[in-house]
Short mmCIF file of C-alpha atoms (C1' of nucleotides) in Angstrom, two decimals:
data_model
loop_
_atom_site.label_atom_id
_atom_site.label_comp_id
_atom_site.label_asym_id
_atom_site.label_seq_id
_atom_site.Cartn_x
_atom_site.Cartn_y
_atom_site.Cartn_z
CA UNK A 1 29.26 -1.41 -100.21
CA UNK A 2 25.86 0.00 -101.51
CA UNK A 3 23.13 0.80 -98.45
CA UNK A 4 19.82 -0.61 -98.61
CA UNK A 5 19.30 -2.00 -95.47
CA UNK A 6 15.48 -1.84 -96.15
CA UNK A 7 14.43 -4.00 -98.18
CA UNK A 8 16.10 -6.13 -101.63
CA UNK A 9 19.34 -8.28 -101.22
CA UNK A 10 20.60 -6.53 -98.00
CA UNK A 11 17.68 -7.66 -96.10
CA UNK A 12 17.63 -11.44 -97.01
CA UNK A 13 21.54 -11.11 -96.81
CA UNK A 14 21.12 -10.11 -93.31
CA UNK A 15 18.62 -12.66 -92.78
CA UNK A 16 20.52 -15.45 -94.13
CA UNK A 17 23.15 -14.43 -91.83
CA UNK A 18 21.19 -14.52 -88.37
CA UNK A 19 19.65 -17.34 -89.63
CA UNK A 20 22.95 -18.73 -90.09
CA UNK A 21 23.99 -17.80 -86.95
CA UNK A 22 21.63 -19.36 -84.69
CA UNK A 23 21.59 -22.94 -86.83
CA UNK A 24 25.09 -23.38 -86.92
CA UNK A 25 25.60 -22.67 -82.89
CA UNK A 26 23.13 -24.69 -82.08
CA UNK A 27 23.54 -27.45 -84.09
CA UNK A 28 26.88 -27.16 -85.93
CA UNK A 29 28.16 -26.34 -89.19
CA UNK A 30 27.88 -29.77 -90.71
CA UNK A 31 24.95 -30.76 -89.51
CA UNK A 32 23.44 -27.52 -90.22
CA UNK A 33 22.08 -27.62 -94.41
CA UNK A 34 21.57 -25.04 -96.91
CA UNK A 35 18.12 -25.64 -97.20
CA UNK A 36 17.15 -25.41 -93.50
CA UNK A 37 18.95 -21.84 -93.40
CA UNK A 38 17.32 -20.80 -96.32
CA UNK A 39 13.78 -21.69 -94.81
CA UNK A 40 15.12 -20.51 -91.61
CA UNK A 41 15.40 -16.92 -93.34
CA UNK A 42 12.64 -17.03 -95.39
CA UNK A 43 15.13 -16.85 -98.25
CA UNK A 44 15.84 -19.19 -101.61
CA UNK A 45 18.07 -21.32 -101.59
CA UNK A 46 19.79 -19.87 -104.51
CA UNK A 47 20.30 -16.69 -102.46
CA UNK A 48 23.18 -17.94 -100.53
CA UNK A 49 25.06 -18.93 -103.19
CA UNK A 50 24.52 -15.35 -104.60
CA UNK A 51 24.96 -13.59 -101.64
CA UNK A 52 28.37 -15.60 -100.65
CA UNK A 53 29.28 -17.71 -102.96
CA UNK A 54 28.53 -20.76 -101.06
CA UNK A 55 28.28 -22.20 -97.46
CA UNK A 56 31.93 -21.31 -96.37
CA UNK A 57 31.80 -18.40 -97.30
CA UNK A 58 28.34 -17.55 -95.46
CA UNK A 59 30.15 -19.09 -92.44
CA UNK A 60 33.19 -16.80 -92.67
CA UNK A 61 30.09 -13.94 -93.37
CA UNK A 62 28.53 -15.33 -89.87
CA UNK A 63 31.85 -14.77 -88.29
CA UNK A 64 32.42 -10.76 -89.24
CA UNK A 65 28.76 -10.40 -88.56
CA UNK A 66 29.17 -11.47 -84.70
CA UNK A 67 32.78 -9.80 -84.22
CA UNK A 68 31.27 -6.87 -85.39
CA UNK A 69 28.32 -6.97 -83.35
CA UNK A 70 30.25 -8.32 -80.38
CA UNK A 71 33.08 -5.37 -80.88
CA UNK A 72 30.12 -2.71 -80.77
CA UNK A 73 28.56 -4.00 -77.39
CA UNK A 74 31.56 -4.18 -75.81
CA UNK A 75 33.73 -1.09 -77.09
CA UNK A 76 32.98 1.06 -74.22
CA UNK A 77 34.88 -1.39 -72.19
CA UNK A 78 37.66 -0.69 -74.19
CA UNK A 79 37.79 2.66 -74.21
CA UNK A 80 38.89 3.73 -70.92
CA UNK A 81 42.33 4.21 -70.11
CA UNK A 82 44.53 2.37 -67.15
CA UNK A 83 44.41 3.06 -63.95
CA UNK A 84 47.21 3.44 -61.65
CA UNK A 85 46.27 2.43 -58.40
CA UNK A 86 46.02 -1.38 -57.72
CA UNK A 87 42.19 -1.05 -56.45
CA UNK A 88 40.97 0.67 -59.03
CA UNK A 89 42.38 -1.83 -61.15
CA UNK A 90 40.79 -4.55 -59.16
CA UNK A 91 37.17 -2.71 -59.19
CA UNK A 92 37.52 -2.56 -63.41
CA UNK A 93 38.36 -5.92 -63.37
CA UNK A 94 35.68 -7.22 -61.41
CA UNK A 95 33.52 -4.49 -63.71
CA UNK A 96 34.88 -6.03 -66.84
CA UNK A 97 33.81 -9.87 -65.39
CA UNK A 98 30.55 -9.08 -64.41
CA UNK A 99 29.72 -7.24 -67.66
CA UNK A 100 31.30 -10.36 -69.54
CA UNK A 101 29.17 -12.41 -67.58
CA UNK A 102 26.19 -10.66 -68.04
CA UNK A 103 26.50 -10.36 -71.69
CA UNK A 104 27.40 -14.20 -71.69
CA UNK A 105 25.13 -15.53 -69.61
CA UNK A 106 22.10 -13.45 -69.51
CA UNK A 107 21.60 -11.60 -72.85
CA UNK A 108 19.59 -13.80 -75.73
CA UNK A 109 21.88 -12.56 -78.56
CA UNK A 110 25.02 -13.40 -76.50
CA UNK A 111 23.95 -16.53 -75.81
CA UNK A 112 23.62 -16.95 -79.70
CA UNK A 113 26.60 -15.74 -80.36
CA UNK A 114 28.30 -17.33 -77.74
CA UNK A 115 27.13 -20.66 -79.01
CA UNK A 116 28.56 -19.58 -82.95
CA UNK A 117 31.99 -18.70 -81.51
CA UNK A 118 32.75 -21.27 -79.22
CA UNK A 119 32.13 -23.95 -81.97
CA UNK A 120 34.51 -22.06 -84.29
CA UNK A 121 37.06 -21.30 -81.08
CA UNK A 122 36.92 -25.83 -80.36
CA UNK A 123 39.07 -26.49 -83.71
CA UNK A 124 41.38 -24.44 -85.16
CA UNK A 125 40.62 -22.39 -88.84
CA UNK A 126 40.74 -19.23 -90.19
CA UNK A 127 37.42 -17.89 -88.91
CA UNK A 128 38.93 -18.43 -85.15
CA UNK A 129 42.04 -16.37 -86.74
CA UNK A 130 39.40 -13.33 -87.95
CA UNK A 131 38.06 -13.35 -83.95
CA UNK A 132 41.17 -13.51 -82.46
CA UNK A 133 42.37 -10.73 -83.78
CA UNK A 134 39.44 -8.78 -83.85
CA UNK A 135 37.93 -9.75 -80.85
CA UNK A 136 39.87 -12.17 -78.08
CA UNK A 137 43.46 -10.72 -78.30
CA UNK A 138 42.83 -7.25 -77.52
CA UNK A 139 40.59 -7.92 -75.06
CA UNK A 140 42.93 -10.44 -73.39
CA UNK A 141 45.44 -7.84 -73.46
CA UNK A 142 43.74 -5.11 -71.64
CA UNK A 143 42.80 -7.24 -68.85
CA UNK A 144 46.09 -8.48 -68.34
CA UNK A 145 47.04 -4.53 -68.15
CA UNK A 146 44.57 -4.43 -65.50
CA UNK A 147 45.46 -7.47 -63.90
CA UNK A 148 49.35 -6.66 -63.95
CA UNK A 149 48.34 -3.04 -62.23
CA UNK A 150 46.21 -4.61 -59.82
CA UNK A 151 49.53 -7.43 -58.78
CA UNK A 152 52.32 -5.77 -59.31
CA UNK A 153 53.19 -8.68 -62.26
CA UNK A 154 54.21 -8.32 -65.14
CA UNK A 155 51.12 -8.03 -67.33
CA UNK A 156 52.50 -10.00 -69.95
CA UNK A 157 54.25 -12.74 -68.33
CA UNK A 158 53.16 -16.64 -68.64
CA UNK A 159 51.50 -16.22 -65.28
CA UNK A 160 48.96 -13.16 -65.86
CA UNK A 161 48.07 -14.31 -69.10
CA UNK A 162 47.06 -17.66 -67.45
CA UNK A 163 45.29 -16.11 -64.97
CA UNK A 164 43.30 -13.31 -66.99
CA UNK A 165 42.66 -16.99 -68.93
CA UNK A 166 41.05 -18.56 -65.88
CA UNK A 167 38.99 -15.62 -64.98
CA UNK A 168 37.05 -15.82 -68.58
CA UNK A 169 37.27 -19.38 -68.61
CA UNK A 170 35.08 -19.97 -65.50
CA UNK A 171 32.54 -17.09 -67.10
CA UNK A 172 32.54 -19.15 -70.48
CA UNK A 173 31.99 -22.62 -68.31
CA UNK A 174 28.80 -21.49 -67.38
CA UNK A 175 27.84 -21.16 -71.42
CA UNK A 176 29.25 -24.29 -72.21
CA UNK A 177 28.24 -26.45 -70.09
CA UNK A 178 24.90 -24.71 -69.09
CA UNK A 179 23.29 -27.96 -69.65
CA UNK A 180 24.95 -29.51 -66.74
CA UNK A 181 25.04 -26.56 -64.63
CA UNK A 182 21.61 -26.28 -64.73
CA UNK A 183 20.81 -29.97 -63.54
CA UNK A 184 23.72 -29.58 -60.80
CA UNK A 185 22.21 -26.05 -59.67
CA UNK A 186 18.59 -27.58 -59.66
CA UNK A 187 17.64 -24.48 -61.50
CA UNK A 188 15.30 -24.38 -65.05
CA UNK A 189 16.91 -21.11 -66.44
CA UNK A 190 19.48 -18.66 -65.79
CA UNK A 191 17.52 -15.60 -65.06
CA UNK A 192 18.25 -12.44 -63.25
CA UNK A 193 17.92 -14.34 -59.53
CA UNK A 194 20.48 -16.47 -60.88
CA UNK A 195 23.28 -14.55 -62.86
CA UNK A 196 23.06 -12.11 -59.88
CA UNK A 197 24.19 -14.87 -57.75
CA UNK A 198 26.28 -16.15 -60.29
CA UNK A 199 27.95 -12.24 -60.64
CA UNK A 200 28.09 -12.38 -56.78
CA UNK A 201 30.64 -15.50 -56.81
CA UNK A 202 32.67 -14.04 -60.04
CA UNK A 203 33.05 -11.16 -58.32
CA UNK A 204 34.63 -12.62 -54.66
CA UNK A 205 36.38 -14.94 -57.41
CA UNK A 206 38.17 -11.55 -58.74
CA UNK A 207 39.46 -10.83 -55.81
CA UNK A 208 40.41 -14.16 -54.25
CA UNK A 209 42.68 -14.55 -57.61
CA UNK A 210 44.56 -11.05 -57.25
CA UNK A 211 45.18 -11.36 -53.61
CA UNK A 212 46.50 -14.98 -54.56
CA UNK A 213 48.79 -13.67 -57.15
CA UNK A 214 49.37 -10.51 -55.86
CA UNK A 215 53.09 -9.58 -55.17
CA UNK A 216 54.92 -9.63 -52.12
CA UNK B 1 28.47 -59.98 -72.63
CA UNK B 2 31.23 -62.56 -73.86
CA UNK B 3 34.99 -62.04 -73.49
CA UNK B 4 37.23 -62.58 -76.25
CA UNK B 5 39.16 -59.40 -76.19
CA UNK B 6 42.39 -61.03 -78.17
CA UNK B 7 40.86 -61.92 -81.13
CA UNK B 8 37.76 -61.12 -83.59
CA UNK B 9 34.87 -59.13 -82.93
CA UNK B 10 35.70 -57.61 -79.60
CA UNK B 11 38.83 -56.16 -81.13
CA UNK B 12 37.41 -54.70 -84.32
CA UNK B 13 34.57 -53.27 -81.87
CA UNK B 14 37.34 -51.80 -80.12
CA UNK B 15 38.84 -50.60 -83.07
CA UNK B 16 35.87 -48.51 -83.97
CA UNK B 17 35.08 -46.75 -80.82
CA UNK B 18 38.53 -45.56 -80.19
CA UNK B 19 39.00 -44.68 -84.06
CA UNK B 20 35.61 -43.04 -83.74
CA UNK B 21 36.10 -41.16 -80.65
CA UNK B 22 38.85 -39.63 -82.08
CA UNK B 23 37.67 -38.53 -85.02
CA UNK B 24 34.15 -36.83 -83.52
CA UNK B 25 36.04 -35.12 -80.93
CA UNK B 26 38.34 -33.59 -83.72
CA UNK B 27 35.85 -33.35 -86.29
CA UNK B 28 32.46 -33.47 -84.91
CA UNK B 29 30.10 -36.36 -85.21
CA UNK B 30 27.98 -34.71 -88.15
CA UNK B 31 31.33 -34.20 -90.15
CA UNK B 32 32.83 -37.13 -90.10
CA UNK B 33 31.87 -40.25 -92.09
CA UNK B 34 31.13 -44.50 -91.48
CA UNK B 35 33.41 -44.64 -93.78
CA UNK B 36 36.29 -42.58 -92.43
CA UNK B 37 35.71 -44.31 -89.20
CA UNK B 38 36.10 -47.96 -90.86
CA UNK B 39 39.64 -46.53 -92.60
CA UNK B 40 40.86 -45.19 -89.53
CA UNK B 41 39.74 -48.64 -87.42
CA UNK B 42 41.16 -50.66 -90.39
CA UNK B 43 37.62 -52.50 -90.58
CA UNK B 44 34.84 -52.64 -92.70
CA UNK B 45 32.12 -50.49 -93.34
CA UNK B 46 29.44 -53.01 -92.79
CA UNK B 47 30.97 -54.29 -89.13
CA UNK B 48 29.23 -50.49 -87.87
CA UNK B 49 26.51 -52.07 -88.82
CA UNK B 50 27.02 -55.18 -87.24
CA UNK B 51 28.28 -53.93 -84.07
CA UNK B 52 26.89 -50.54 -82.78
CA UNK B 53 23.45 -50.98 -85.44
CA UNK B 54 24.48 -47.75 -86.99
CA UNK B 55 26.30 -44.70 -86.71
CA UNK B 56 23.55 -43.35 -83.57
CA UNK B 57 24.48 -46.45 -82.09
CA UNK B 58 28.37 -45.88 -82.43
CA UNK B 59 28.25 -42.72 -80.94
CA UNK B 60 26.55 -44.33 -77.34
CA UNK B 61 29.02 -46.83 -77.71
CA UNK B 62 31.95 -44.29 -77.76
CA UNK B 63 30.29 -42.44 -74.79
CA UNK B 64 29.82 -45.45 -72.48
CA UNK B 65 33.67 -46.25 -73.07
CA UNK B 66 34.62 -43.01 -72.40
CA UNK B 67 32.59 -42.71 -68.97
CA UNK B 68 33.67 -46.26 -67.76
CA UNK B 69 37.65 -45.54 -68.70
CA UNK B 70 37.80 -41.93 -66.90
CA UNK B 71 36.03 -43.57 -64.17
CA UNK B 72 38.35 -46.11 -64.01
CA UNK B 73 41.43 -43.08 -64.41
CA UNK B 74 39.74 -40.97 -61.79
CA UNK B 75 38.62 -43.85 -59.56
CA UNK B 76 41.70 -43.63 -56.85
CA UNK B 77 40.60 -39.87 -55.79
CA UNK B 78 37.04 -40.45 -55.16
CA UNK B 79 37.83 -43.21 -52.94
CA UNK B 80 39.45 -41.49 -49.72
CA UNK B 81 37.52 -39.86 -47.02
CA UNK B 82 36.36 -36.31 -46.37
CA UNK B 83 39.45 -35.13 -44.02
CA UNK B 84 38.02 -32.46 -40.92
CA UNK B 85 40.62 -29.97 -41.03
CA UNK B 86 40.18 -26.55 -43.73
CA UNK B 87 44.12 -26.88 -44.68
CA UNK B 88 43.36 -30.95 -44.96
CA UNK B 89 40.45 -30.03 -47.16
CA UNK B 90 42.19 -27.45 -49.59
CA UNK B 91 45.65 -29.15 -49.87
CA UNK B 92 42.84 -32.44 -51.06
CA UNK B 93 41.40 -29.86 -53.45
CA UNK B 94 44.39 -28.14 -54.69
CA UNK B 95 45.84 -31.66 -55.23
CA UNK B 96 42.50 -32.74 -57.02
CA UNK B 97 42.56 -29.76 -59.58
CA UNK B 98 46.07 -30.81 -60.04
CA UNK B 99 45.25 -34.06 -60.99
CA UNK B 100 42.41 -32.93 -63.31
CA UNK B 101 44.16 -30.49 -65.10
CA UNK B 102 47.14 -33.07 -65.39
CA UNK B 103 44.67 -35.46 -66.68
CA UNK B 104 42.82 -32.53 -69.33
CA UNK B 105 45.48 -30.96 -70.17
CA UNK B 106 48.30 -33.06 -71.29
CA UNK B 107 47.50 -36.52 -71.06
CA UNK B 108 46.84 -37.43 -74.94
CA UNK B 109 44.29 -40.02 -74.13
CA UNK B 110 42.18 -37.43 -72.36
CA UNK B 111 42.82 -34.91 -74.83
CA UNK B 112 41.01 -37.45 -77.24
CA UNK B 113 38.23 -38.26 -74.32
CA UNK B 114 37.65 -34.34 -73.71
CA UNK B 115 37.47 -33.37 -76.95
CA UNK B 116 34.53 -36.30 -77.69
CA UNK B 117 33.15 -34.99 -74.49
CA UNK B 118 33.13 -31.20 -75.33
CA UNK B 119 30.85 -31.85 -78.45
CA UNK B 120 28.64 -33.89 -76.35
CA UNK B 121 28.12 -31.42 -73.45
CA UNK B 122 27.40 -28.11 -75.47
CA UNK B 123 24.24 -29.71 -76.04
CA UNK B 124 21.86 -31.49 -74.48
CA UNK B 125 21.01 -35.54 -75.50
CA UNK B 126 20.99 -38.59 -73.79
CA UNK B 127 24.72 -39.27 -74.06
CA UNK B 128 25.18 -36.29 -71.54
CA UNK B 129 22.60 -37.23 -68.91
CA UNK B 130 24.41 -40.78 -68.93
CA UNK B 131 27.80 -38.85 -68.51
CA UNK B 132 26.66 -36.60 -65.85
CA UNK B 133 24.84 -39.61 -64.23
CA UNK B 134 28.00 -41.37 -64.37
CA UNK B 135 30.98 -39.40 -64.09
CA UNK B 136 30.45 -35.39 -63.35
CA UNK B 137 27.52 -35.34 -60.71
CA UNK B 138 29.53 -37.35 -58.70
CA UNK B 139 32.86 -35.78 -58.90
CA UNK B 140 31.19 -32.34 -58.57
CA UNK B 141 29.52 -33.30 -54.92
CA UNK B 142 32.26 -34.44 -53.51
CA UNK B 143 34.84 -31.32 -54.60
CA UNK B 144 31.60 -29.45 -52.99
CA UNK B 145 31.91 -30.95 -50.36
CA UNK B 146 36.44 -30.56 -49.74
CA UNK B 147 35.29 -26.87 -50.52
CA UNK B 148 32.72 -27.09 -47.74
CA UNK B 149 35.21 -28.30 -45.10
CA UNK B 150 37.80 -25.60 -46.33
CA UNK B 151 35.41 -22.15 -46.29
CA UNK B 152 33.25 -23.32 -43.67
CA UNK B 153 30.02 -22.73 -46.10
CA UNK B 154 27.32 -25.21 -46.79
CA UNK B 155 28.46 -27.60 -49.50
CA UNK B 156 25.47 -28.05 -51.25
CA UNK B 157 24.81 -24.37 -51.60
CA UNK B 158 24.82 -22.42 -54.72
CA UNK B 159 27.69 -20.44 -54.33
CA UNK B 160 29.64 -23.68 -53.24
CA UNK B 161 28.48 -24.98 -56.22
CA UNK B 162 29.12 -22.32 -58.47
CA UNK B 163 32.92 -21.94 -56.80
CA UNK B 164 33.44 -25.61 -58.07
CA UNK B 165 32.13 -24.96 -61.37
CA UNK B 166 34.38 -21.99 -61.70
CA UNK B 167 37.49 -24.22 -60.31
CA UNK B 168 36.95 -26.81 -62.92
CA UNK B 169 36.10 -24.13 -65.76
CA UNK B 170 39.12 -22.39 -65.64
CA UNK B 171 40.90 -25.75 -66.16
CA UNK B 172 38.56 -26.88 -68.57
CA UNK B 173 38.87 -23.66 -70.71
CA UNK B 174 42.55 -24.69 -71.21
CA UNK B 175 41.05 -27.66 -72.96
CA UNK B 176 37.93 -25.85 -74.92
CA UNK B 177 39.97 -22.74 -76.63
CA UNK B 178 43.50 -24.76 -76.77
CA UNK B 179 44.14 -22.86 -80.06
CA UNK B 180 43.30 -19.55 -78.64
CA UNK B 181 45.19 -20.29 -75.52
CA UNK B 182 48.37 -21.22 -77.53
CA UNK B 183 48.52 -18.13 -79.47
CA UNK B 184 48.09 -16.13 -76.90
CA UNK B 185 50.67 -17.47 -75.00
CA UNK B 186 53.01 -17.86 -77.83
CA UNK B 187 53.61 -21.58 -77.37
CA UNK B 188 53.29 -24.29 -79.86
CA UNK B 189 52.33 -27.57 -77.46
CA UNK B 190 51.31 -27.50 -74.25
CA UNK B 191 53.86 -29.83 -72.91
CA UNK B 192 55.48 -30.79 -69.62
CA UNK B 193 57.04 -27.26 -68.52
CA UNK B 194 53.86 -25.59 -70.01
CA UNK B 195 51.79 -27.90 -68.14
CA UNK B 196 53.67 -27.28 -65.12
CA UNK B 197 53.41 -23.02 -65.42
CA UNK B 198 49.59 -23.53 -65.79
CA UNK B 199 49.53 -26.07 -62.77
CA UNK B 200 51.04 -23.55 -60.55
CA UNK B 201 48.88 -20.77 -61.42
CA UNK B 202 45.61 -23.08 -60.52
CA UNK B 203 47.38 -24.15 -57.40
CA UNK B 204 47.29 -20.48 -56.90
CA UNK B 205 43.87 -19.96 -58.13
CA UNK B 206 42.67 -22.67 -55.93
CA UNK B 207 43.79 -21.07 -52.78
CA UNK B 208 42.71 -17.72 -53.49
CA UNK B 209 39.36 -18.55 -54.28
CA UNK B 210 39.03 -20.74 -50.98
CA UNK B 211 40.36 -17.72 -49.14
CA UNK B 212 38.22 -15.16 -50.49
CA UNK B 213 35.14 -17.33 -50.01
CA UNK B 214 36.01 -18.18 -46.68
CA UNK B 215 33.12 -17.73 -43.99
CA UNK B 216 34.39 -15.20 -40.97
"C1'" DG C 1 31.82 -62.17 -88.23
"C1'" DT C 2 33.54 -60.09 -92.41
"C1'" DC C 3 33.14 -57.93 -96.67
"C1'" DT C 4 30.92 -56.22 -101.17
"C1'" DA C 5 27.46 -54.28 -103.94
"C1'" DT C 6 23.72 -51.55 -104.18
"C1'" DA C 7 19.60 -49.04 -102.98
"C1'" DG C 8 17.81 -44.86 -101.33
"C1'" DT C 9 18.43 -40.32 -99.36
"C1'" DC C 10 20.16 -35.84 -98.97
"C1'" DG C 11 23.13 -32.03 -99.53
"C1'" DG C 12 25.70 -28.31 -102.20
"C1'" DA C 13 26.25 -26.10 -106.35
"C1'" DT C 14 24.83 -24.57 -110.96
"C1'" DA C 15 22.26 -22.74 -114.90
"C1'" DG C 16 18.84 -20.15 -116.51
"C1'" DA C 17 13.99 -18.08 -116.49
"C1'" DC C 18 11.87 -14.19 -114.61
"C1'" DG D 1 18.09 -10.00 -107.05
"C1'" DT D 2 14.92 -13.83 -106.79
"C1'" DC D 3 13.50 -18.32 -107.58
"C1'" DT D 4 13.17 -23.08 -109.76
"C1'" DA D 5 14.87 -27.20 -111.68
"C1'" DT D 6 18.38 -30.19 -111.91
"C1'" DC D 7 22.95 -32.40 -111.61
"C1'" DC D 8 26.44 -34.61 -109.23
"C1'" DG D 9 28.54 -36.29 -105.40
"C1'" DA D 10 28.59 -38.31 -100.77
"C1'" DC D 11 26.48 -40.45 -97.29
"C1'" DT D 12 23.90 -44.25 -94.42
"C1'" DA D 13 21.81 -48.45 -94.36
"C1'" DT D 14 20.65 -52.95 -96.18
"C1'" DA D 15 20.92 -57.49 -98.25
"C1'" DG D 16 23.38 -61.25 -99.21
"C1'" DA D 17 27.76 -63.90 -100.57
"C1'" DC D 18 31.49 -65.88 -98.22
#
DNA sequence: GTCTATAGTCGGATAGAC
DNA sequence: GTCTATCCGACTATAGAC
């Protein structure tokens, strides 16, 4: 792969893919044409096909792009190793949640993002395999590491897999259906006031779900 | 509105919403076609026409019917009264995620209803003002309140509110990344003694949020 | 109310000039 | 690598026979 991140092909490349990006999670693959992306970008239309071949293949593009990018912001999550105490485990979980929800809820390019992968994640195809793997499964792992440290489960058992599952989910329900949370909350946006409040009832949420599951 | 529910129109009307309902939630109402929808209704392509005005007109159609028949499902548990005691109000709640996650989860009608409902919810429109209007302002309140009565904490307060939210999202994450869910997990279907494994751990979920957020 | 034929629109892909 | 012109296919919507 030739650098040229300046200017030429990689730059409307790029462009095509952000562009790409943004239409798609907002509006959908299908609904989303060829045309509007390549306006979008400020790129010909004949580009895409250049640059990949057609519009699958600038979707699959779109998904590398954002586990990429996604994979970067997060990796010094990842990085640490396990603790062996069951509070320490519980204060890196609760970290790990309120970063997630941060990222999810707060940041613009998350919320982009966000809004590419969880159309992909709804039905079933090989750009949700690409993510999982890249992306979901590790991540899902770890905190079931955590999780299992902090209860004295088994991290990979049926249960803390379900559970590490309900912790995101309730993070990602805020993304998904931020159009009804906002009416039901009375609020315009989520801003800082908000996610801070929001963080606040994650984090209590942490905890009420280990001392729930904890052992014995 | 006449009734002739055996016979004619009102059945191929029928026809069409159900076949169409199914195939946006799976599909996504950009991607799929009049024309699939007539083939999978056995009708005609013109009776969309006829019936609904177009394919706009299809899609309200499809969310009315949805709102009115999970009304009609979850009309039993919004009926009973808000009970005084805290263990009263969280065996009402644990029982009412139960029910939900019953309902979401395995039930292959609401599979079919969730799925159509998904799409509509990530973004904004008129279909999901109608459906919150109808079916999740509603239902939200009055979990708000059962949490209420079991922490002790203002119902109609943010965090109460954002507690229920996070109740319902873990269960409705379940629903929304099904595929990522089952790989994870390593099961093919979520059937009955899945259903059951994921019941418990809400159960569980239920009760440890209450706890933690519980006032004193 | 049902069905067919057709008009009109739009989208993706291609070929080829620059 | 970029851009234009163009083709082909698929779609929605409409009009009208039955």
């Amino acid at each position: 792969m030739e650098k040229q991140t300046r200017t030429g092909g990689e730059a409307t490349r790029l462009a095509l893919i952000e562009a790409a990006i943004r239409l798609f999670g907002s509006q959908g693959y299908d609904a989303v044409s060829t045309r509007q992306i390549a306006d979008a970008a400020e790129a010909n239309i004949g580009s895409i096909a250049y640059h990949f071949g057609g519009k699958p293949g600038l979707r699959l593009a779109c998904a590398e792009y954002v586990a990429n990018r996604i994979a970067t912001l997060a990796a010094p999550a990842a990085v640490s190793s396990l603790p062996a105490e069951p509070d320490a485990a519980t204060a890196m979980l609760e970290a790990a949640i309120e970063r997630f929800a941060r990222f999810l809820v707060s940041s613009r390019d998350a919320g982009t993002y966000a809004a590419f992968l969880l159309r992909e994640i709804i039905q079933p195809g090989e750009v949700v395999d690409y993510i999982y793997d890249t992306l979901i499964g590790r991540a899902h792992k770890r905190l079931c590491a955590l999780f299992g440290v902090a209860t004295g489960l088994v991290p990979e058992s049926p249960q803390v897999k379900a559970a590490v599952f309900s912790l995101l989910g309730q993070v990602l329900y805020f993304r998904v259906a931020r159009p009804v949370v906002l009416k039901r909350m009375d609020w315009d946006d989520i801003g800082e006031t908000e996610t801070d409040q929001l963080v606040n009832v994650f984090r209590t949420n942490v905890r009420g779900l280990i001392a729930a599951h904890r052992k014995g």
